Short mmCIF file of C-alpha atoms in Angstrom, two decimals:
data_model
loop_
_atom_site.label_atom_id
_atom_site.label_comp_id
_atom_site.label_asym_id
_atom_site.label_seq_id
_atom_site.Cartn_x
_atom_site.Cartn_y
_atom_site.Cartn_z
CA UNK U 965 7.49 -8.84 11.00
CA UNK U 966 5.08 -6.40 12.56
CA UNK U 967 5.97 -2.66 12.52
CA UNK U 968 6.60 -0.17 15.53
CA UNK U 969 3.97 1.30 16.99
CA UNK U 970 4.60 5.20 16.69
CA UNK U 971 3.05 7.69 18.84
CA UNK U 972 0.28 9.88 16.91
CA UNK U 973 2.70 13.12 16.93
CA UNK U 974 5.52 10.78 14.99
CA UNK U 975 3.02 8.36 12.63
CA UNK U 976 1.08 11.69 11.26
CA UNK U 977 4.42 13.68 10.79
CA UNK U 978 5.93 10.13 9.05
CA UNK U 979 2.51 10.36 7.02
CA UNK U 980 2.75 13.79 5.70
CA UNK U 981 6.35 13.43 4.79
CA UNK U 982 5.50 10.38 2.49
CA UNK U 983 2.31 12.70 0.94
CA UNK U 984 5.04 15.22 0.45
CA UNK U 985 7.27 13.06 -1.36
CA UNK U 986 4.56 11.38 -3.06
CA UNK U 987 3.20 14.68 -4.65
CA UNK U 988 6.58 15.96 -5.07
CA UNK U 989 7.47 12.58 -7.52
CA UNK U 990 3.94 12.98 -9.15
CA UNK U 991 3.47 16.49 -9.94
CA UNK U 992 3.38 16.16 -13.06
CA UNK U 993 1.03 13.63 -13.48
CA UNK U 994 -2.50 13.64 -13.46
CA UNK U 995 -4.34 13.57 -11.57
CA UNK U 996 -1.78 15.42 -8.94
CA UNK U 997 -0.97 18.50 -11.64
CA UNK U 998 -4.51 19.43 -11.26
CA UNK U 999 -5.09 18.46 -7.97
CA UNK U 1000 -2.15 20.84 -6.93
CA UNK U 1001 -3.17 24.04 -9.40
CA UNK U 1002 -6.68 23.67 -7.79
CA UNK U 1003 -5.03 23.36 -4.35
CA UNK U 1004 -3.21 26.24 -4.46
CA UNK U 1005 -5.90 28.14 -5.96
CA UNK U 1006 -8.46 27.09 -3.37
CA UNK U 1007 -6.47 26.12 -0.47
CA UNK U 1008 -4.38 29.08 -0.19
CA UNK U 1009 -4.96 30.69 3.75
CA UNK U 1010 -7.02 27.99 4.89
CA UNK U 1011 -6.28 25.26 7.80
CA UNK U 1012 -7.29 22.01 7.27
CA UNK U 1013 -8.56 20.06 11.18
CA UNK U 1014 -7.19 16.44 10.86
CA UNK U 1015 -8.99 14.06 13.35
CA UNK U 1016 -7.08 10.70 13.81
CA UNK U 1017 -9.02 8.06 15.07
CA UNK U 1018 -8.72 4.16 15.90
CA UNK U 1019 -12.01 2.76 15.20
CA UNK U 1020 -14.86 5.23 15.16
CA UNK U 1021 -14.62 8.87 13.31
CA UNK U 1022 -17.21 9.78 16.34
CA UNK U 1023 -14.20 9.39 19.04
CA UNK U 1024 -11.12 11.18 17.54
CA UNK U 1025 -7.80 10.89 20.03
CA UNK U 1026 -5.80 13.19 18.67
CA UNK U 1027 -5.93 16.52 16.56
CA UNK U 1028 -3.48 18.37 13.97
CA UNK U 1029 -3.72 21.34 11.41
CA UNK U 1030 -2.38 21.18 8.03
CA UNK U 1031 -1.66 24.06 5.64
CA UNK U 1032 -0.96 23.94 2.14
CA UNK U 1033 2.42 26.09 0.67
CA UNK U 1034 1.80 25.77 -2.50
CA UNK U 1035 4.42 22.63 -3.07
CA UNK U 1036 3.98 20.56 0.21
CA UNK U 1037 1.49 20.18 3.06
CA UNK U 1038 2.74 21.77 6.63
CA UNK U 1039 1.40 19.42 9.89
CA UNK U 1040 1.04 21.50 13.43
CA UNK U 1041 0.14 19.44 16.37
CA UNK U 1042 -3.50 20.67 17.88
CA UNK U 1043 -6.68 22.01 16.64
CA UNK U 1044 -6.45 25.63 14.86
CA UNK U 1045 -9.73 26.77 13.84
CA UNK U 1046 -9.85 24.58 11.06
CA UNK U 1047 -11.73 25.45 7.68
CA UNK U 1048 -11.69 21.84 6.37
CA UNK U 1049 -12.33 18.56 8.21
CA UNK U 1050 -10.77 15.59 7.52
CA UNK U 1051 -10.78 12.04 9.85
CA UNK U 1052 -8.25 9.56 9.02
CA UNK U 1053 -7.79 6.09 10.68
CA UNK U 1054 -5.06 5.93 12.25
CA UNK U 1055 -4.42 2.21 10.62
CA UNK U 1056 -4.36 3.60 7.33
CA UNK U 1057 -1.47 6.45 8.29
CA UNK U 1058 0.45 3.55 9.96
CA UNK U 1059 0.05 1.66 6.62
CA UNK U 1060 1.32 4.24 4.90
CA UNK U 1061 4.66 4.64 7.10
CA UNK U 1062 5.29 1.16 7.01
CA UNK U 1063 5.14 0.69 2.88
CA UNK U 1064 6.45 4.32 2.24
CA UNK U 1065 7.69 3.92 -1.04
CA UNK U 1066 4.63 1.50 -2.30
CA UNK U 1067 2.49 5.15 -1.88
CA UNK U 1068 5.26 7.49 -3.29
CA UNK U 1069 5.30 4.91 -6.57
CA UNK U 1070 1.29 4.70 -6.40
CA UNK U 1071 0.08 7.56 -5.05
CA UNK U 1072 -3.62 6.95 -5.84
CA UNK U 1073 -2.90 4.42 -2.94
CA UNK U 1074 -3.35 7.16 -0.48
CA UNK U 1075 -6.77 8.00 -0.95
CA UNK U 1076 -6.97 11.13 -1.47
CA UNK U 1077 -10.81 11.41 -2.10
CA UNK U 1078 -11.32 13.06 1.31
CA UNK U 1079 -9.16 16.31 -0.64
CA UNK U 1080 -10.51 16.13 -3.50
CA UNK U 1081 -14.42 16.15 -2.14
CA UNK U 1082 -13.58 19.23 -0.27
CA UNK U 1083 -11.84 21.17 -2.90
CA UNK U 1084 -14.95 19.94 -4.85
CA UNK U 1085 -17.37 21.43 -2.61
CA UNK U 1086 -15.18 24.84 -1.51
CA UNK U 1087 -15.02 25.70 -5.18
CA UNK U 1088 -18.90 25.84 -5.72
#
């Protein structure tokens, strides 16, 4: 059976609600325990640009901003002066929705390299 089709607003809202629970289930497991402290640490003020895309990261079709509390990532709708860039197929966010709890069980499943390169790179 083939899953709905969400609009962009509704899959990336979906998306960050499974990285929420995910994170929330794993945090206290590496590599998520250090992942967060350095988050928080790092993150703090600053607005991460999320460009969704459907088959080239050169043609984005829609924009949000996400922001980091210190437990959860916050989604707004829109470009806000981001500080960080991240583009994300929008395949891979609907594969996340549709398998939820495969990601929140396995959440090196939702690659998260994109985070950890630019937490990498902002801390140098």
């Amino acid at each position: 059976m083939e899953a709905k089709q969400l609009a962009p607003d509704a899959l990336f809202t979906q998306y960050i609600d499974v990285v929420n629970r995910a994170i929330a289930a794993n945090k206290d497991e590496i590599p998520f325990k250090q992942l967060l402290s350095v988050g928080e640490k790092i993150l703090g003020d600053k607005r991460i640009g999320v460009e969704i895309y459907k088959t080239d990261p050169k043609y984005p079709h829609d924009y949000f901003t996400l922001t980091y509390s210190g437990k959860e990532l916050h989604a707004t709708h829109g470009k806000d002066a981001p500080d960080i860039g991240w583009k994300v197929k929008e395949e891979h966010l609907q594969h996340v929705v549709d398998d939820p709890d495969t990601f929140i069980e396995h959440p090196t499943k939702l690659d998260l390299d994109w985070l950890k390169t630019r937490l990498s790179s902002i801390k140098s």
